[in-house]
Amino acid sequence: MGKQPTGDRPAGARPPSRFGLHTVAGQAFLWQLTVLLLLAGIAVTVLVLKTSNDAQNDARHRSLAVAAGFAHAPGLVQALQAPDPTALLAPLALAAQQQSGVDFVDVLNTAGIRYTDPVPALIGQRAQGDIERAVAGQSFTEVFTGYPQNAVRALVPVQDANGKVVGLVTTGVQTTNISATVNRQLPVLIGVATGALALSAGGAVLVSGRLRRQTHGLGPVEMTRMYEHHDAVLHAVREGVLILDADRRLVLANDEAKQLLGLRPGAEGRRLDELGLDPATAELLGSGRILTDEVHRSGDRLLAVNLRPTGDRGEPGGLVATLRDTTELRVVADRAEEAQERLRLLYDAGTRIGTTLDIVRTAQELADVAVPRLADFVSVDLLEGMMRGDEPRPGPVTGAVLRRVAHRSVRAGAPESVVRVGDADFYPEDSPQLRSLATGRSGLHQEQDAAVAAWLAKDPARAAKCRTYGFHSWIAVPVVARGTTLGVVDFVRSQHPEPFTEGDRALAEELVARAAAALDNARRFAREHSTALTLQHTLLPQRLPEHSAVEAAFRYLPADQRLGVGGDWFDVIGLSGTRVALVVGDVVGHGIQASATMGQLRSAVRTLADVDLAPDELLTQLDDLVIRLAADTTTDPDAGTAGEIAATCLYAVYDPVSGRCALASAGHPAPAVVHPDGTTTVLDLPAGPPLGLGGLPFEAVETVLPEGSLLALYTDGLVTSRQRTLDTGLDLLRHLLTSSPDGSLEARCEQVVRALLPDHPADDAALLLTQVRRLDPARIATWAVPADFAAVATVRADAVRRLSEWGLAEAAFVTELVVSELVTNAIRYGVEPIELRLIHDRTLICEVSDASNTAPHLRRARMFDEGGRGLLLVAQLTEHWGTRQGPHGKTIWCEQVVEAEN
């Protein structure tokens, strides 16, 4: 374009200036200058960062090389094992530091304590940082921030000949030295950037000057008005442009528009209806409507049409239409939408599958996610042993029994399913499902496949379902977790017209893989929970022994399986003299450890009960045992840290002869008593400290229970929960025990448990209901015995007469011997008062009491010994014998198994 004279400038144009901002040249110069400044700033920043990074990498490599060389230096291991490592290593470390150019070379022991350091005050202090990682045998570098200085340092373990880490070497360069290196290069970088900016700015001045000459100093508005039609045509390369006048004649059509509409050469100037367009396209372009990206089909293309009128102030004008081919974009958009939907499906699977540790629910979650977004019907069949938590063998599976765990269909009730949930599902050997189990790989099948036809021919029931509901495409995916096959998942399409693709198979495999991990976790949890529950049930009494003193019933409910079984226990133990011990306890925690501890404590209580200890003395002994168990249980074998065992216990001893009940508690809730008149109270019992604290006393309380009273012992899991406090739970327990005075103990247990416990309790709960009885006074005979050997014959004769009255004449001979021996020993070795008592219960019990606390012991008499055979004779003639201490002396007792005469 030639230079335009000043007189030919458009009206209203500003006089030209060299670089006025209203001109295109001035605006281009300003833009170029801005870009140059921005690029220069970015370049300087990048160079500074690169220099800093290079300096830091150099510091890393140099520190690691020096540390590795020093760690493998001969004699270093011996120096570390010397009595004074610092004296040997300090000169070597200082020399290595000066020769290598690092800022420090420190030698540490495995606990991180410095043997050497450039700063003597730091020797003997523990170094900071990831010391444990180096002690584990790993060499690494790190940017350390902390005391005594920030540095890039390396840590290398020192290993002896056996590969054991015996020390650490750490070297490094201070961060301030790295920054100084970068700062020394900064002036050079800024100088280079300034020079490049100056040269570029000069180039921008030349370019802007040439642009000013070519545009004659015109502004953007003038140039836009001059070239608007040509600019539209030239720059709409991938968009067709049509300009129609008011008579709907074609004024302009660019090459893209001619190609999209198939216009013949010389189309300009023709009317719209003479261009040979299909009627729908011609009608759309001539409608005069304002259109924005309206998709219109033209032949085999999808065109996005924009239509705008050119007339002003209501005058009839032409039309400008732009056309854009969106056929490929629509295909890409469809694929992108499909991919996005798959991503959404995988995301939903990640949030919805495996929300619990329940196998059935996890399998159902998988089916619910896949239907209807991927398949019309999904079934999940798992190996038979999965539901029991069995450990399947690794690898593919053959000849296994499958069980339907879950399924889901687009049809209500899943009518297309051959089996119901929970039933065994049998597949022929050549079915896609069993092939997937045997190979460990998924399979994609269509209705017309020969393998599918052969399979359905051997499975008439499934073939009938396929014909009825129109199954046409299958994906069988094995459920594999940690290399172990757990089952198979079937994806089926019937209502969905398109068959499955390879992309669908990959999506199904991903869904099953995510569910497989959750199913395996649920299986492992079920196995562990079943093992712990079995252990706990074997440690708890399966049935309570019958006693004349009490009638008992119990209930034990484990916690929600997500929490694991706990350590609650209870027991009813027969004691001497027809007495009975009632026990209830609770070990804090859940799982196998709590169950095992509970078994140890229950066995200990039974052992201590055989010694006939008072309740407070028994809890003291049990407290010592818990402390020893905690000391033997270590949580950190290397450190020797003792584990923690916490438990509570309530121990009660009831005597049916006197009706007295002695109780002591170790942090356990007090029992409730239902009196014969129907009133219910909670005993005022000192709580005492929980077991395992040690050094604190336990206090026993004695109360008289009227015959027929109901004693309720329980653990806190029965009366407390997240929604209920202890006081509220006790009030509800009292109300339940009072409101059901009639009925068996079993029925009352069931009523209390149903009312107090939710479906999924957060803690184990144990309930022991005991109804106390009194022995018939007619079956008890008591004699005061004077301290005279002549009284032995009289007492013996009285005892024989009482046996005859009870119909136990057959036991008279043994009883005479036992009474004679025990009473004689009491007179000889005991202290008055002396008392003989016979109790006729399920056995015949003989008791001799005196005020002495000296307990006899069984021993074997030698050939010429005159004594020592008495207790041996008693032990041989009776079923059981023993000694118990009382508040006023001791009692020696023995039991005989007898049968009353008819």
mmCIF file with all atom_site columns, C-alpha atoms in Angstrom, residues 344-488:
data_model
loop_
_atom_site.group_PDB
_atom_site.id
_atom_site.type_symbol
_atom_site.label_atom_id
_atom_site.label_alt_id
_atom_site.label_comp_id
_atom_site.label_asym_id
_atom_site.label_entity_id
_atom_site.label_seq_id
_atom_site.pdbx_PDB_ins_code
_atom_site.Cartn_x
_atom_site.Cartn_y
_atom_site.Cartn_z
_atom_site.occupancy
_atom_site.B_iso_or_equiv
_atom_site.pdbx_formal_charge
_atom_site.auth_seq_id
_atom_site.auth_comp_id
_atom_site.auth_asym_id
_atom_site.auth_atom_id
_atom_site.pdbx_PDB_model_num
ATOM 1   C CA . ARG A 1 344 ? -18.317 -40.283 38.078 1.00 0.00 ? 344 ARG A CA 1
ATOM 2   C CA . LEU A 1 345 ? -19.229 -43.959 38.390 1.00 0.00 ? 345 LEU A CA 1
ATOM 3   C CA . LEU A 1 346 ? -15.755 -44.820 39.714 1.00 0.00 ? 346 LEU A CA 1
ATOM 4   C CA . TYR A 1 347 ? -15.924 -41.904 42.122 1.00 0.00 ? 347 TYR A CA 1
ATOM 5   C CA . ASP A 1 348 ? -19.297 -43.058 43.412 1.00 0.00 ? 348 ASP A CA 1
ATOM 6   C CA . ALA A 1 349 ? -17.914 -46.557 43.751 1.00 0.00 ? 349 ALA A CA 1
ATOM 7   C CA . GLY A 1 350 ? -15.069 -45.253 45.884 1.00 0.00 ? 350 GLY A CA 1
ATOM 8   C CA . THR A 1 351 ? -17.475 -43.487 48.250 1.00 0.00 ? 351 THR A CA 1
ATOM 9   C CA . ARG A 1 352 ? -20.314 -46.040 48.328 1.00 0.00 ? 352 ARG A CA 1
ATOM 10  C CA . ILE A 1 353 ? -18.570 -49.446 48.254 1.00 0.00 ? 353 ILE A CA 1
ATOM 11  C CA . GLY A 1 354 ? -16.997 -50.730 51.457 1.00 0.00 ? 354 GLY A CA 1
ATOM 12  C CA . THR A 1 355 ? -18.713 -48.405 53.930 1.00 0.00 ? 355 THR A CA 1
ATOM 13  C CA . THR A 1 356 ? -18.925 -51.262 56.443 1.00 0.00 ? 356 THR A CA 1
ATOM 14  C CA . LEU A 1 357 ? -17.082 -54.475 57.294 1.00 0.00 ? 357 LEU A CA 1
ATOM 15  C CA . ASP A 1 358 ? -20.110 -56.551 56.332 1.00 0.00 ? 358 ASP A CA 1
ATOM 16  C CA . ILE A 1 359 ? -19.648 -58.930 53.373 1.00 0.00 ? 359 ILE A CA 1
ATOM 17  C CA . VAL A 1 360 ? -23.283 -58.968 52.256 1.00 0.00 ? 360 VAL A CA 1
ATOM 18  C CA . ARG A 1 361 ? -23.699 -55.212 52.472 1.00 0.00 ? 361 ARG A CA 1
ATOM 19  C CA . THR A 1 362 ? -20.449 -54.581 50.578 1.00 0.00 ? 362 THR A CA 1
ATOM 20  C CA . ALA A 1 363 ? -21.523 -56.940 47.784 1.00 0.00 ? 363 ALA A CA 1
ATOM 21  C CA . GLN A 1 364 ? -24.920 -55.239 47.606 1.00 0.00 ? 364 GLN A CA 1
ATOM 22  C CA . GLU A 1 365 ? -23.237 -51.826 47.410 1.00 0.00 ? 365 GLU A CA 1
ATOM 23  C CA . LEU A 1 366 ? -21.283 -53.015 44.357 1.00 0.00 ? 366 LEU A CA 1
ATOM 24  C CA . ALA A 1 367 ? -24.471 -54.177 42.648 1.00 0.00 ? 367 ALA A CA 1
ATOM 25  C CA . ASP A 1 368 ? -26.303 -50.946 43.528 1.00 0.00 ? 368 ASP A CA 1
ATOM 26  C CA . VAL A 1 369 ? -23.530 -48.789 42.045 1.00 0.00 ? 369 VAL A CA 1
ATOM 27  C CA . ALA A 1 370 ? -23.372 -50.715 38.742 1.00 0.00 ? 370 ALA A CA 1
ATOM 28  C CA . VAL A 1 371 ? -27.149 -50.822 38.059 1.00 0.00 ? 371 VAL A CA 1
ATOM 29  C CA . PRO A 1 372 ? -28.428 -49.154 35.885 1.00 0.00 ? 372 PRO A CA 1
ATOM 30  C CA . ARG A 1 373 ? -25.405 -47.013 34.972 1.00 0.00 ? 373 ARG A CA 1
ATOM 31  C CA . LEU A 1 374 ? -23.342 -49.898 33.598 1.00 0.00 ? 374 LEU A CA 1
ATOM 32  C CA . ALA A 1 375 ? -25.572 -52.974 33.453 1.00 0.00 ? 375 ALA A CA 1
ATOM 33  C CA . ASP A 1 376 ? -29.227 -53.936 33.667 1.00 0.00 ? 376 ASP A CA 1
ATOM 34  C CA . PHE A 1 377 ? -28.571 -56.818 36.047 1.00 0.00 ? 377 PHE A CA 1
ATOM 35  C CA . VAL A 1 378 ? -25.623 -57.559 38.350 1.00 0.00 ? 378 VAL A CA 1
ATOM 36  C CA . SER A 1 379 ? -25.116 -60.625 40.531 1.00 0.00 ? 379 SER A CA 1
ATOM 37  C CA . VAL A 1 380 ? -22.366 -61.206 43.104 1.00 0.00 ? 380 VAL A CA 1
ATOM 38  C CA . ASP A 1 381 ? -21.510 -64.854 43.841 1.00 0.00 ? 381 ASP A CA 1
ATOM 39  C CA . LEU A 1 382 ? -18.834 -65.565 46.460 1.00 0.00 ? 382 LEU A CA 1
ATOM 40  C CA . LEU A 1 383 ? -17.153 -68.757 47.606 1.00 0.00 ? 383 LEU A CA 1
ATOM 41  C CA . GLU A 1 384 ? -19.039 -70.699 50.259 1.00 0.00 ? 384 GLU A CA 1
ATOM 42  C CA . GLY A 1 385 ? -16.288 -70.220 52.846 1.00 0.00 ? 385 GLY A CA 1
ATOM 43  C CA . MET A 1 386 ? -16.296 -66.415 52.476 1.00 0.00 ? 386 MET A CA 1
ATOM 44  C CA . MET A 1 387 ? -19.362 -66.069 54.688 1.00 0.00 ? 387 MET A CA 1
ATOM 45  C CA . ARG A 1 388 ? -17.592 -68.011 57.460 1.00 0.00 ? 388 ARG A CA 1
ATOM 46  C CA . GLY A 1 389 ? -14.409 -65.985 57.106 1.00 0.00 ? 389 GLY A CA 1
ATOM 47  C CA . ASP A 1 390 ? -12.399 -68.995 55.852 1.00 0.00 ? 390 ASP A CA 1
ATOM 48  C CA . GLU A 1 391 ? -9.020  -68.350 54.265 1.00 0.00 ? 391 GLU A CA 1
ATOM 49  C CA . PRO A 1 392 ? -9.256  -69.357 50.563 1.00 0.00 ? 392 PRO A CA 1
ATOM 50  C CA . ARG A 1 393 ? -6.231  -70.733 48.824 1.00 0.00 ? 393 ARG A CA 1
ATOM 51  C CA . PRO A 1 394 ? -4.262  -68.276 46.650 1.00 0.00 ? 394 PRO A CA 1
ATOM 52  C CA . GLY A 1 395 ? -4.708  -68.141 42.886 1.00 0.00 ? 395 GLY A CA 1
ATOM 53  C CA . PRO A 1 396 ? -7.617  -69.127 40.612 1.00 0.00 ? 396 PRO A CA 1
ATOM 54  C CA . VAL A 1 397 ? -10.350 -71.450 41.849 1.00 0.00 ? 397 VAL A CA 1
ATOM 55  C CA . THR A 1 398 ? -11.817 -74.607 40.338 1.00 0.00 ? 398 THR A CA 1
ATOM 56  C CA . GLY A 1 399 ? -14.624 -76.829 41.544 1.00 0.00 ? 399 GLY A CA 1
ATOM 57  C CA . ALA A 1 400 ? -15.820 -74.365 44.186 1.00 0.00 ? 400 ALA A CA 1
ATOM 58  C CA . VAL A 1 401 ? -19.332 -73.873 45.548 1.00 0.00 ? 401 VAL A CA 1
ATOM 59  C CA . LEU A 1 402 ? -20.645 -70.348 44.968 1.00 0.00 ? 402 LEU A CA 1
ATOM 60  C CA . ARG A 1 403 ? -23.325 -68.617 46.984 1.00 0.00 ? 403 ARG A CA 1
ATOM 61  C CA . ARG A 1 404 ? -25.415 -65.674 45.801 1.00 0.00 ? 404 ARG A CA 1
ATOM 62  C CA . VAL A 1 405 ? -24.583 -62.826 48.149 1.00 0.00 ? 405 VAL A CA 1
ATOM 63  C CA . ALA A 1 406 ? -26.267 -59.914 46.367 1.00 0.00 ? 406 ALA A CA 1
ATOM 64  C CA . HIS A 1 407 ? -27.924 -58.912 43.104 1.00 0.00 ? 407 HIS A CA 1
ATOM 65  C CA . ARG A 1 408 ? -29.619 -55.870 41.616 1.00 0.00 ? 408 ARG A CA 1
ATOM 66  C CA . SER A 1 409 ? -31.810 -55.351 38.555 1.00 0.00 ? 409 SER A CA 1
ATOM 67  C CA . VAL A 1 410 ? -33.498 -52.507 36.741 1.00 0.00 ? 410 VAL A CA 1
ATOM 68  C CA . ARG A 1 411 ? -36.674 -54.546 37.185 1.00 0.00 ? 411 ARG A CA 1
ATOM 69  C CA . ALA A 1 412 ? -38.378 -54.550 40.586 1.00 0.00 ? 412 ALA A CA 1
ATOM 70  C CA . GLY A 1 413 ? -37.647 -57.687 42.534 1.00 0.00 ? 413 GLY A CA 1
ATOM 71  C CA . ALA A 1 414 ? -34.952 -58.923 40.114 1.00 0.00 ? 414 ALA A CA 1
ATOM 72  C CA . PRO A 1 415 ? -37.242 -61.468 38.389 1.00 0.00 ? 415 PRO A CA 1
ATOM 73  C CA . GLU A 1 416 ? -34.469 -62.482 35.964 1.00 0.00 ? 416 GLU A CA 1
ATOM 74  C CA . SER A 1 417 ? -32.383 -64.012 38.752 1.00 0.00 ? 417 SER A CA 1
ATOM 75  C CA . VAL A 1 418 ? -32.241 -67.817 38.742 1.00 0.00 ? 418 VAL A CA 1
ATOM 76  C CA . VAL A 1 419 ? -31.434 -68.069 42.474 1.00 0.00 ? 419 VAL A CA 1
ATOM 77  C CA . ARG A 1 420 ? -32.334 -66.029 45.517 1.00 0.00 ? 420 ARG A CA 1
ATOM 78  C CA . VAL A 1 421 ? -29.886 -64.144 47.700 1.00 0.00 ? 421 VAL A CA 1
ATOM 79  C CA . GLY A 1 422 ? -28.374 -66.575 50.186 1.00 0.00 ? 422 GLY A CA 1
ATOM 80  C CA . ASP A 1 423 ? -28.874 -69.691 48.024 1.00 0.00 ? 423 ASP A CA 1
ATOM 81  C CA . ALA A 1 424 ? -26.133 -71.695 46.354 1.00 0.00 ? 424 ALA A CA 1
ATOM 82  C CA . ASP A 1 425 ? -25.586 -70.805 42.675 1.00 0.00 ? 425 ASP A CA 1
ATOM 83  C CA . PHE A 1 426 ? -24.471 -73.644 40.400 1.00 0.00 ? 426 PHE A CA 1
ATOM 84  C CA . TYR A 1 427 ? -22.804 -73.030 37.035 1.00 0.00 ? 427 TYR A CA 1
ATOM 85  C CA . PRO A 1 428 ? -21.793 -75.655 34.435 1.00 0.00 ? 428 PRO A CA 1
ATOM 86  C CA . GLU A 1 429 ? -18.074 -76.283 34.023 1.00 0.00 ? 429 GLU A CA 1
ATOM 87  C CA . ASP A 1 430 ? -17.818 -74.453 30.658 1.00 0.00 ? 430 ASP A CA 1
ATOM 88  C CA . SER A 1 431 ? -19.830 -71.417 31.791 1.00 0.00 ? 431 SER A CA 1
ATOM 89  C CA . PRO A 1 432 ? -18.193 -67.963 31.525 1.00 0.00 ? 432 PRO A CA 1
ATOM 90  C CA . GLN A 1 433 ? -18.364 -67.596 35.296 1.00 0.00 ? 433 GLN A CA 1
ATOM 91  C CA . LEU A 1 434 ? -16.398 -70.745 36.106 1.00 0.00 ? 434 LEU A CA 1
ATOM 92  C CA . ARG A 1 435 ? -13.901 -69.999 33.326 1.00 0.00 ? 435 ARG A CA 1
ATOM 93  C CA . SER A 1 436 ? -13.255 -66.612 34.916 1.00 0.00 ? 436 SER A CA 1
ATOM 94  C CA . LEU A 1 437 ? -12.753 -68.283 38.304 1.00 0.00 ? 437 LEU A CA 1
ATOM 95  C CA . ALA A 1 438 ? -10.379 -70.852 36.812 1.00 0.00 ? 438 ALA A CA 1
ATOM 96  C CA . THR A 1 439 ? -8.304  -68.359 34.805 1.00 0.00 ? 439 THR A CA 1
ATOM 97  C CA . GLY A 1 440 ? -8.517  -65.363 37.111 1.00 0.00 ? 440 GLY A CA 1
ATOM 98  C CA . ARG A 1 441 ? -9.392  -63.144 34.095 1.00 0.00 ? 441 ARG A CA 1
ATOM 99  C CA . SER A 1 442 ? -12.619 -61.434 33.080 1.00 0.00 ? 442 SER A CA 1
ATOM 100 C CA . GLY A 1 443 ? -14.606 -62.435 30.000 1.00 0.00 ? 443 GLY A CA 1
ATOM 101 C CA . LEU A 1 444 ? -16.726 -60.397 27.561 1.00 0.00 ? 444 LEU A CA 1
ATOM 102 C CA . HIS A 1 445 ? -19.464 -62.434 25.843 1.00 0.00 ? 445 HIS A CA 1
ATOM 103 C CA . GLN A 1 446 ? -22.327 -61.803 23.415 1.00 0.00 ? 446 GLN A CA 1
ATOM 104 C CA . GLU A 1 447 ? -25.503 -63.789 22.903 1.00 0.00 ? 447 GLU A CA 1
ATOM 105 C CA . GLN A 1 448 ? -24.355 -65.099 19.506 1.00 0.00 ? 448 GLN A CA 1
ATOM 106 C CA . ASP A 1 449 ? -21.051 -66.478 20.856 1.00 0.00 ? 449 ASP A CA 1
ATOM 107 C CA . ALA A 1 450 ? -20.698 -70.239 20.476 1.00 0.00 ? 450 ALA A CA 1
ATOM 108 C CA . ALA A 1 451 ? -19.408 -70.563 24.051 1.00 0.00 ? 451 ALA A CA 1
ATOM 109 C CA . VAL A 1 452 ? -22.504 -68.803 25.376 1.00 0.00 ? 452 VAL A CA 1
ATOM 110 C CA . ALA A 1 453 ? -24.811 -71.037 23.349 1.00 0.00 ? 453 ALA A CA 1
ATOM 111 C CA . ALA A 1 454 ? -23.070 -74.167 24.675 1.00 0.00 ? 454 ALA A CA 1
ATOM 112 C CA . TRP A 1 455 ? -23.321 -72.861 28.228 1.00 0.00 ? 455 TRP A CA 1
ATOM 113 C CA . LEU A 1 456 ? -27.036 -72.041 28.031 1.00 0.00 ? 456 LEU A CA 1
ATOM 114 C CA . ALA A 1 457 ? -27.756 -75.422 26.419 1.00 0.00 ? 457 ALA A CA 1
ATOM 115 C CA . LYS A 1 458 ? -26.527 -77.065 29.649 1.00 0.00 ? 458 LYS A CA 1
ATOM 116 C CA . ASP A 1 459 ? -28.414 -74.632 31.896 1.00 0.00 ? 459 ASP A CA 1
ATOM 117 C CA . PRO A 1 460 ? -32.105 -74.679 30.818 1.00 0.00 ? 460 PRO A CA 1
ATOM 118 C CA . ALA A 1 461 ? -33.339 -72.522 33.711 1.00 0.00 ? 461 ALA A CA 1
ATOM 119 C CA . ARG A 1 462 ? -30.891 -69.754 32.934 1.00 0.00 ? 462 ARG A CA 1
ATOM 120 C CA . ALA A 1 463 ? -31.544 -70.072 29.197 1.00 0.00 ? 463 ALA A CA 1
ATOM 121 C CA . ALA A 1 464 ? -35.264 -69.560 29.786 1.00 0.00 ? 464 ALA A CA 1
ATOM 122 C CA . LYS A 1 465 ? -34.559 -66.404 31.790 1.00 0.00 ? 465 LYS A CA 1
ATOM 123 C CA . CYS A 1 466 ? -32.300 -65.113 29.013 1.00 0.00 ? 466 CYS A CA 1
ATOM 124 C CA . ARG A 1 467 ? -35.011 -65.580 26.387 1.00 0.00 ? 467 ARG A CA 1
ATOM 125 C CA . THR A 1 468 ? -37.725 -64.096 28.586 1.00 0.00 ? 468 THR A CA 1
ATOM 126 C CA . TYR A 1 469 ? -35.837 -60.929 29.521 1.00 0.00 ? 469 TYR A CA 1
ATOM 127 C CA . GLY A 1 470 ? -33.717 -60.511 26.398 1.00 0.00 ? 470 GLY A CA 1
ATOM 128 C CA . PHE A 1 471 ? -30.178 -60.908 27.743 1.00 0.00 ? 471 PHE A CA 1
ATOM 129 C CA . HIS A 1 472 ? -27.715 -60.156 24.952 1.00 0.00 ? 472 HIS A CA 1
ATOM 130 C CA . SER A 1 473 ? -24.370 -59.229 26.523 1.00 0.00 ? 473 SER A CA 1
ATOM 131 C CA . TRP A 1 474 ? -22.359 -60.488 29.538 1.00 0.00 ? 474 TRP A CA 1
ATOM 132 C CA . ILE A 1 475 ? -19.217 -59.581 31.461 1.00 0.00 ? 475 ILE A CA 1
ATOM 133 C CA . ALA A 1 476 ? -17.947 -62.102 34.031 1.00 0.00 ? 476 ALA A CA 1
ATOM 134 C CA . VAL A 1 477 ? -15.306 -60.633 36.343 1.00 0.00 ? 477 VAL A CA 1
ATOM 135 C CA . PRO A 1 478 ? -13.528 -62.685 39.047 1.00 0.00 ? 478 PRO A CA 1
ATOM 136 C CA . VAL A 1 479 ? -13.284 -61.115 42.495 1.00 0.00 ? 479 VAL A CA 1
ATOM 137 C CA . VAL A 1 480 ? -9.553  -61.207 43.227 1.00 0.00 ? 480 VAL A CA 1
ATOM 138 C CA . ALA A 1 481 ? -7.931  -59.610 46.293 1.00 0.00 ? 481 ALA A CA 1
ATOM 139 C CA . ARG A 1 482 ? -4.264  -59.959 47.229 1.00 0.00 ? 482 ARG A CA 1
ATOM 140 C CA . GLY A 1 483 ? -3.811  -62.742 44.680 1.00 0.00 ? 483 GLY A CA 1
ATOM 141 C CA . THR A 1 484 ? -6.723  -64.772 46.060 1.00 0.00 ? 484 THR A CA 1
ATOM 142 C CA . THR A 1 485 ? -9.961  -65.431 44.156 1.00 0.00 ? 485 THR A CA 1
ATOM 143 C CA . LEU A 1 486 ? -13.047 -64.832 46.283 1.00 0.00 ? 486 LEU A CA 1
ATOM 144 C CA . GLY A 1 487 ? -15.910 -65.181 43.771 1.00 0.00 ? 487 GLY A CA 1
ATOM 145 C CA . VAL A 1 488 ? -17.323 -63.835 40.513 1.00 0.00 ? 488 VAL A CA 1
#
